[in-house]
Short mmCIF file of C-alpha atoms in Angstrom, two decimals:
data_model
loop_
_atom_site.label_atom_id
_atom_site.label_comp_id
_atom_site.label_asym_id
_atom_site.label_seq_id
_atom_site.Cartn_x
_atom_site.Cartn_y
_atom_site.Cartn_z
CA UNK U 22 0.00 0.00 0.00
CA UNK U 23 1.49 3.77 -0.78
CA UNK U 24 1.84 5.58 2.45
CA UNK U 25 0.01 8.15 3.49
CA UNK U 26 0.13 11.74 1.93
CA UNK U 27 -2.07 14.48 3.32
CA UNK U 28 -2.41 17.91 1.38
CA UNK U 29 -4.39 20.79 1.97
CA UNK U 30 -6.52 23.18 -0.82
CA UNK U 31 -6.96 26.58 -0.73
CA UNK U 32 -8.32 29.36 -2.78
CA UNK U 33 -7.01 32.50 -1.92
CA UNK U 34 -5.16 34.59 0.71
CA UNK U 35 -5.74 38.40 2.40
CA UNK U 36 -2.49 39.01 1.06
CA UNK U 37 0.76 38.07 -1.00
CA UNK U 38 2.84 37.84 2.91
CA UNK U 39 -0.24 36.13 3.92
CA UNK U 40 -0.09 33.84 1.10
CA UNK U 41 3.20 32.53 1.81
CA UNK U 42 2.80 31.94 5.31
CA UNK U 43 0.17 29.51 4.42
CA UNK U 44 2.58 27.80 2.59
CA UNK U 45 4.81 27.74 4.92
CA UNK U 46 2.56 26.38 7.55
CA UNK U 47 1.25 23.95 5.18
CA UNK U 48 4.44 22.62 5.32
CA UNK U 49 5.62 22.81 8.95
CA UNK U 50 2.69 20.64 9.87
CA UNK U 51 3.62 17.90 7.47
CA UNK U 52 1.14 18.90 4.51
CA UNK U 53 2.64 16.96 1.28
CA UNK U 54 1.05 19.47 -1.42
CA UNK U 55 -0.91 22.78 -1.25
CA UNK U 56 -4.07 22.14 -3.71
CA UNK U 57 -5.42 25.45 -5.57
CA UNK U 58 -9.04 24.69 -7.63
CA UNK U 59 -9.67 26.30 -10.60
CA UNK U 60 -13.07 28.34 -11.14
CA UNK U 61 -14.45 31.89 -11.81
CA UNK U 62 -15.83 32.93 -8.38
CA UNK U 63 -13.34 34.30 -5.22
CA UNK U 64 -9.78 32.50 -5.53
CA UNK U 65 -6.66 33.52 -7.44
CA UNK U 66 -5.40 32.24 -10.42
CA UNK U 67 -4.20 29.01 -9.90
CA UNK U 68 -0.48 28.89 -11.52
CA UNK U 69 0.28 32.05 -10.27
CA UNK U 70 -0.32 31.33 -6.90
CA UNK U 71 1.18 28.24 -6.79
CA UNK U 72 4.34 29.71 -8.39
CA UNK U 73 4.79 31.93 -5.27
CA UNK U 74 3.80 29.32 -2.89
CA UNK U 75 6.50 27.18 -4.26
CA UNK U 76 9.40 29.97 -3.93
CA UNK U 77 7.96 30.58 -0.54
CA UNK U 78 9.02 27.07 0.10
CA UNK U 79 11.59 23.89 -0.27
CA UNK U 80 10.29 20.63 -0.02
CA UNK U 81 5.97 21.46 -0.23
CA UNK U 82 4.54 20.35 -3.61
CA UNK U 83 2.29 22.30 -5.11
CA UNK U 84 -0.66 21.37 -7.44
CA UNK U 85 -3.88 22.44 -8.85
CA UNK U 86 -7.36 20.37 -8.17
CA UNK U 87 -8.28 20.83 -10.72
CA UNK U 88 -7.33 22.85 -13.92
CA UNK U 89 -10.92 22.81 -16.24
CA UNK U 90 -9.28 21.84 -19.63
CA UNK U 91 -12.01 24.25 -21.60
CA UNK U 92 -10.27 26.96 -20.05
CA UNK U 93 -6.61 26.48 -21.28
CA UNK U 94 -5.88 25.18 -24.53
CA UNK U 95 -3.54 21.84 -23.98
CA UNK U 96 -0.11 23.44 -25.81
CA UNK U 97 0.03 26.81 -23.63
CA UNK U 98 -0.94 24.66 -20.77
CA UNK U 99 1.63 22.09 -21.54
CA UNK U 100 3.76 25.35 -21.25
CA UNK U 101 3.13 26.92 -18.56
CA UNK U 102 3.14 23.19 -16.50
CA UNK U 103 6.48 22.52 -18.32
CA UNK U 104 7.53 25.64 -16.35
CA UNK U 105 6.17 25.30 -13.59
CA UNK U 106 7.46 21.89 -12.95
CA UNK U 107 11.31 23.79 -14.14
CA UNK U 108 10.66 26.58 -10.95
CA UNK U 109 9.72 24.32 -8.51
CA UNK U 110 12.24 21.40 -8.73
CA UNK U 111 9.62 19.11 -9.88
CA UNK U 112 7.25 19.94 -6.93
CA UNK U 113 4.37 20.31 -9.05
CA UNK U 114 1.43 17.91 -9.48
CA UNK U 115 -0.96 19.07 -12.20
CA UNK U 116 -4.19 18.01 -11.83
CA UNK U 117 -6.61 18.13 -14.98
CA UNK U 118 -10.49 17.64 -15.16
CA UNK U 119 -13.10 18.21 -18.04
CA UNK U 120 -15.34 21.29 -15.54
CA UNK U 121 -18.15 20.62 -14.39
CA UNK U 122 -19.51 24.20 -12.39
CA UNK U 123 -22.42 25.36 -14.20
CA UNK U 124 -21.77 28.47 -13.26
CA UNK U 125 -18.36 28.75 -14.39
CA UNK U 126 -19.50 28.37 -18.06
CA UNK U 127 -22.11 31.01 -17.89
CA UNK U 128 -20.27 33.42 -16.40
CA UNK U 129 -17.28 33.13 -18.93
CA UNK U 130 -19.51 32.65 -21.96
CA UNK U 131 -17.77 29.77 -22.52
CA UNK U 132 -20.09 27.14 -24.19
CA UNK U 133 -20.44 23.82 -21.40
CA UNK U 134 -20.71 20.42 -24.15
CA UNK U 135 -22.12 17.64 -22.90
CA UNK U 136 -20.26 15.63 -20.61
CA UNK U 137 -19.14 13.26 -22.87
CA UNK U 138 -17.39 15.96 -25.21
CA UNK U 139 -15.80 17.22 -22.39
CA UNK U 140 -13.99 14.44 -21.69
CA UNK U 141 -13.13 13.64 -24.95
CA UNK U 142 -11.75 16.39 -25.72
CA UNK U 143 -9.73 16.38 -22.19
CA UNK U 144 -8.16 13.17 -23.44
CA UNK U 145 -6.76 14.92 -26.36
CA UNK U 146 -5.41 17.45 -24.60
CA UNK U 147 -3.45 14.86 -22.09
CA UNK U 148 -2.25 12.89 -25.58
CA UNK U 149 -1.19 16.69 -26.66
CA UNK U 150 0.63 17.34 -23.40
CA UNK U 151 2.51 13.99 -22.88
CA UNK U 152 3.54 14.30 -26.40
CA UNK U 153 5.45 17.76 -25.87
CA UNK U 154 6.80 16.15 -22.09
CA UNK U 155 7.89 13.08 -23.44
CA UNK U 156 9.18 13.26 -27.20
CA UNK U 157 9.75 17.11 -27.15
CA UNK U 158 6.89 17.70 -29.94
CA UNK U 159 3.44 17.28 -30.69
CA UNK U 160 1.61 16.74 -33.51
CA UNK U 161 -2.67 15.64 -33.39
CA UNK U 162 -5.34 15.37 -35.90
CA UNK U 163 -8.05 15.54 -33.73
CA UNK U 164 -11.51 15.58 -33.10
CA UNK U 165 -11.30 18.88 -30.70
CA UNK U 166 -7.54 20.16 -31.14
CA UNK U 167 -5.56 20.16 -34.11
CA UNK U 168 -2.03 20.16 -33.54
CA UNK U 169 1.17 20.53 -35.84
CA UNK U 170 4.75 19.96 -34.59
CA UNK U 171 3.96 21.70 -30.93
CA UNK U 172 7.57 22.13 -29.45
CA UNK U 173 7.64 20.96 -25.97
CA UNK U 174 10.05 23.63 -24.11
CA UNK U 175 10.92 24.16 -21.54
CA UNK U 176 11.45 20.52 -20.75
CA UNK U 177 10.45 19.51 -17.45
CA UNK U 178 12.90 18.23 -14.76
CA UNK U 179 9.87 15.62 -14.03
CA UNK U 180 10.86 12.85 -16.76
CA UNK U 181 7.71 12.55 -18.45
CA UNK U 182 6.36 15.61 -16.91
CA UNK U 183 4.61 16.67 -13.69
CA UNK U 184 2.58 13.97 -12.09
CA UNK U 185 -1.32 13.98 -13.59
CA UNK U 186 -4.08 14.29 -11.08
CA UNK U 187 -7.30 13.13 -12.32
CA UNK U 188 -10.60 12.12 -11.21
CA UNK U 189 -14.11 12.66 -10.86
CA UNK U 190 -17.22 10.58 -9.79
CA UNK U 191 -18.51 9.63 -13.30
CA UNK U 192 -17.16 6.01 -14.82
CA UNK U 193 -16.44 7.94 -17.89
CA UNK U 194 -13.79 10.30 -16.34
CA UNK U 195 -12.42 7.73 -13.91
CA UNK U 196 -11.70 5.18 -16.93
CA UNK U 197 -9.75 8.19 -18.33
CA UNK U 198 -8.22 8.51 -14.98
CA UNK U 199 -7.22 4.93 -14.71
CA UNK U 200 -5.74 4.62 -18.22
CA UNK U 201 -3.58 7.78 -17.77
CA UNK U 202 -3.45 9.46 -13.84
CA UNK U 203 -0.75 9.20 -12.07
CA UNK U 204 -3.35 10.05 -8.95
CA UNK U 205 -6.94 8.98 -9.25
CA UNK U 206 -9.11 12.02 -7.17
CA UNK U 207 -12.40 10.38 -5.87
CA UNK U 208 -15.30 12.71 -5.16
CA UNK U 209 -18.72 12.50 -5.28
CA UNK U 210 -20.59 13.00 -8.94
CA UNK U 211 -20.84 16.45 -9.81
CA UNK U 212 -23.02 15.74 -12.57
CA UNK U 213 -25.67 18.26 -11.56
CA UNK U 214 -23.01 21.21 -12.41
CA UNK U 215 -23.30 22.30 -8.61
CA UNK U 216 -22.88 21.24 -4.79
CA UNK U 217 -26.36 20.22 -3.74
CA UNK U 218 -28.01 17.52 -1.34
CA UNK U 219 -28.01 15.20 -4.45
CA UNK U 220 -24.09 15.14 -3.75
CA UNK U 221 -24.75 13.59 0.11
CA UNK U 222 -26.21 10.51 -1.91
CA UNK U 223 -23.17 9.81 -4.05
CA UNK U 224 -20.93 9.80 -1.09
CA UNK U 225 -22.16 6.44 0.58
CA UNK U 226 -19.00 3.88 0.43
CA UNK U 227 -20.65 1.98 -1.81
CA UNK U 228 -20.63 4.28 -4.65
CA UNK U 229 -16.95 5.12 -3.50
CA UNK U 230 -16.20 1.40 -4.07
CA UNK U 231 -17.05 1.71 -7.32
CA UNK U 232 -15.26 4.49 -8.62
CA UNK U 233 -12.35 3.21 -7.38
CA UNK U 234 -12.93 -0.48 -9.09
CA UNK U 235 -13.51 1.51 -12.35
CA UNK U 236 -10.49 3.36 -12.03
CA UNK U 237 -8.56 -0.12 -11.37
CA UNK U 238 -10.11 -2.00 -14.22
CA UNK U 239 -9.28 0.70 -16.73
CA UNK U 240 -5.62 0.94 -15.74
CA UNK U 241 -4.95 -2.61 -16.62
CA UNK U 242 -1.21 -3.60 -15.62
CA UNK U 243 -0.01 -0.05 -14.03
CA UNK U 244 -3.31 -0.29 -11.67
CA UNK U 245 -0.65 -0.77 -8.64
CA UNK U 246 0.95 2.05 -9.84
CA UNK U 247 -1.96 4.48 -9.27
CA UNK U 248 -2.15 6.51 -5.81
CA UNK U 249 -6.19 6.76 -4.99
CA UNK U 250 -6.98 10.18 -3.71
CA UNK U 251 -10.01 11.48 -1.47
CA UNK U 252 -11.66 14.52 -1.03
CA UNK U 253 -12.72 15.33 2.76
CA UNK U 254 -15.29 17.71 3.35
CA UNK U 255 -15.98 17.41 7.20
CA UNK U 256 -13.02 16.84 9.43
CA UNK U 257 -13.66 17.33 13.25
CA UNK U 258 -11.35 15.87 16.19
CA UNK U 259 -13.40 15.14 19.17
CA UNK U 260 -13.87 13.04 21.95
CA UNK U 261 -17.67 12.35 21.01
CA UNK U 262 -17.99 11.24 17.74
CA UNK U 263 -20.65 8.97 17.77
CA UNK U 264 -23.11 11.79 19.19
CA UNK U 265 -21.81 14.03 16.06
CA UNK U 266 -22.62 11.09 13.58
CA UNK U 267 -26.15 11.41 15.12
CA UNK U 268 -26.57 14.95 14.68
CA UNK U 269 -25.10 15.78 11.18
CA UNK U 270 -26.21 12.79 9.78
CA UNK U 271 -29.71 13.94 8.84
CA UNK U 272 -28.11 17.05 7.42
CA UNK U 273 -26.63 15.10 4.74
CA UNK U 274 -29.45 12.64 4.50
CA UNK U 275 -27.78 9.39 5.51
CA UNK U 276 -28.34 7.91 8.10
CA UNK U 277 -25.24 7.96 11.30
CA UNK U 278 -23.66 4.65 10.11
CA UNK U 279 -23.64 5.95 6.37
CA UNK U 280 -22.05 9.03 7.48
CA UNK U 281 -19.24 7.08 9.38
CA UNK U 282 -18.21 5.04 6.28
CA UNK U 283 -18.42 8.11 3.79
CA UNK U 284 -15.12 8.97 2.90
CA UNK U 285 -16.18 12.63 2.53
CA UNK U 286 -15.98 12.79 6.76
CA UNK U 287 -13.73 12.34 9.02
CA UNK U 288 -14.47 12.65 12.74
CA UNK U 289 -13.32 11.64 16.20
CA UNK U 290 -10.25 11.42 18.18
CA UNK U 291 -6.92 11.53 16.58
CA UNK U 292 -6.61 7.85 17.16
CA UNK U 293 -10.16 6.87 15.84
CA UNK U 294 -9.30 8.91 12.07
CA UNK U 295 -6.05 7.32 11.89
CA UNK U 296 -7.47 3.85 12.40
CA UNK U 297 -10.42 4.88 10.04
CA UNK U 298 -7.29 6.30 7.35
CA UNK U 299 -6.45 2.46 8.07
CA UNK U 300 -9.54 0.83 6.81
CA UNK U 301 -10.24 3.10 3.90
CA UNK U 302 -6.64 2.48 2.72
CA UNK U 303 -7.04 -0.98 3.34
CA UNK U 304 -10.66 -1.53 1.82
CA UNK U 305 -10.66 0.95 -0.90
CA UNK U 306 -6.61 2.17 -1.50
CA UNK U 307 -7.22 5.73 -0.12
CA UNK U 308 -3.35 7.22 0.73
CA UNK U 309 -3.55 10.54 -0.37
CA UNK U 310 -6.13 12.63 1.72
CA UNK U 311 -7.21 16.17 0.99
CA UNK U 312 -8.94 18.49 3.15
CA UNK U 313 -9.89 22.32 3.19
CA UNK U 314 -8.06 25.12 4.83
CA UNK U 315 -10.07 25.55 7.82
CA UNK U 316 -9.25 22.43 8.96
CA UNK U 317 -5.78 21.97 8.79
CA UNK U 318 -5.22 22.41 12.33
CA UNK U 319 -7.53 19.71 13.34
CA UNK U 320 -6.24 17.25 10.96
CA UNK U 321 -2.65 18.46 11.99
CA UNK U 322 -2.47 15.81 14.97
CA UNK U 323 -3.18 12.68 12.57
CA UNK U 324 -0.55 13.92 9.97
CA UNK U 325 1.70 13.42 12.82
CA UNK U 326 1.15 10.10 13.45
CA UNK U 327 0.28 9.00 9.82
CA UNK U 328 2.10 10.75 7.07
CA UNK U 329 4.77 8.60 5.13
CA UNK U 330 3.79 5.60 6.81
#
């Protein structure tokens, strides 16, 4: 099993200074990467951010979670990865999705394709990218992008490239994951474009258990290569945990032993998380852990006693 990795995503800082002491805490408390998303509402540009936060730093990795391929075409983002990968010292992950947030395509203009063009044309652009890593140029007749001798410069210090995060909840994005991720996210489906109550449903560990089967069945021989990633969205350390199943439970609507199993929570004492981190990376290969800003003080105590074990 791949030991653990925890990382932390953000969106934005009061300031530049305050921007880099994130960072910097984010890697005093044992943080592997600092995750930036990618949509049109309050957060900063992703590469640009994550450019400082590596200078501010030496060993964090930083990454993006993800980049929405309709909003970069794949040569200039082969690029601008290429270089970030260069300024880092191969500390960057870049992680790549097909967009999903409604709202990001109506407030750009930008026209949202059905899901299945979406990820057909994201697999282009990772044929595109690996191309201009890998053999130095690019060249694609494709459906969505039509490429002609694309020179691959600078070339990264990664050999191949940075490492490719992708996922989803759909089996049509997770195949793609499995055939060509070096990390597989898991989240719930975001088919519905936004974060709704639909999204409590399609975090049951069931559901989980599939994703993760599809991802393994597309990846063929390399799926033991693949690192399984999970997205947290409730992390609370407390001595009372099975009263807090009870009450949030019906918030969600699951009931308190469906909440316990989702991997989208994670609550209890320090010793109860890390032996639930246990099972889930027993029962469904879940190393690499993410969870949001506010709570990476609370998780803090279990990256002590878990990370790079």
């Amino acid at each position: 099993m791949a030991p653990f990795r925890f990382a932390l995503q953000a969106s934005h800082a009061a300031s530049p200074d305050a921007w880099r002491d994130l960072a910097r805490k984010t890697e005093d408390l044992g943080y592997s990467t600092l995750y930036i998303p990618d949509h049109l509402d309050d957060q900063w540009a992703p590469m640009i951010a994550l450019t400082v936060a590596a200078e501010a730093t030496t060993t964090l990795r930083v990454g993006t979670l993800v980049l929405d391929n309709d909003f970069r075409h794949p040569v200039v983002l082969a690029k601008e990865a290429a270089t970030l990968d260069v300024v880092s010292g191969g500390r960057f992950e870049l992680g790549l999705g097909a967009g999903w947030m409604t709202t990001d395509y109506t407030q750009s203009g930008l026209v949202m394709e059905a899901a299945g063009v979406r990820v057909a044309k994201l697999a282009e652009s990772l044929e595109i990218m690996r191309a201009m890593w890998g053999a130095g140029r690019a060249t694609l007749a494709g459906v969505h992008y039509q490429v002609t001798e694309a020179v691959g410069t600078p070339r990264p210090v990664t050999p191949g490239g940075p490492p490719l995060v992708i996922g989803g909840g759909s089996r049509r994005i997770l195949t793609l994951a499995g055939q060509h991720a070096d990390v597989v996210s898991i989240v719930p489906s975001l088919a519905a474009g936004v974060i709704g109550p639909e999204v409590a449903a399609q975090s049951v560990v069931e559901k989980y258990s599939d994703r993760v089967a599809w991802a393994r069945a597309a990846a063929g021989d390399r799926a033991g290569d693949l690192e399984f990633q999970c997205w947290t969205a409730v992390v609370q350390v407390v001595p009372n945990a099975a009263e807090l199943f009870e009450n949030l439970a019906p918030a969600f609507g699951l009931t308190p032993d469906q909440l316990r199993a989702a991997p989208i929570a994670l609550i209890g004492t320090t010793g109860e998380i890390a032996e639930t981190l246990h099972k889930r990376r027993e029962e469904l290969g879940f190393s690499y852990i993410v969870v949001h800003e506010a709570e990476m003080d609370a998780l803090a105590p279990v990256i002590a006693e878990l990370a790079g074990r």
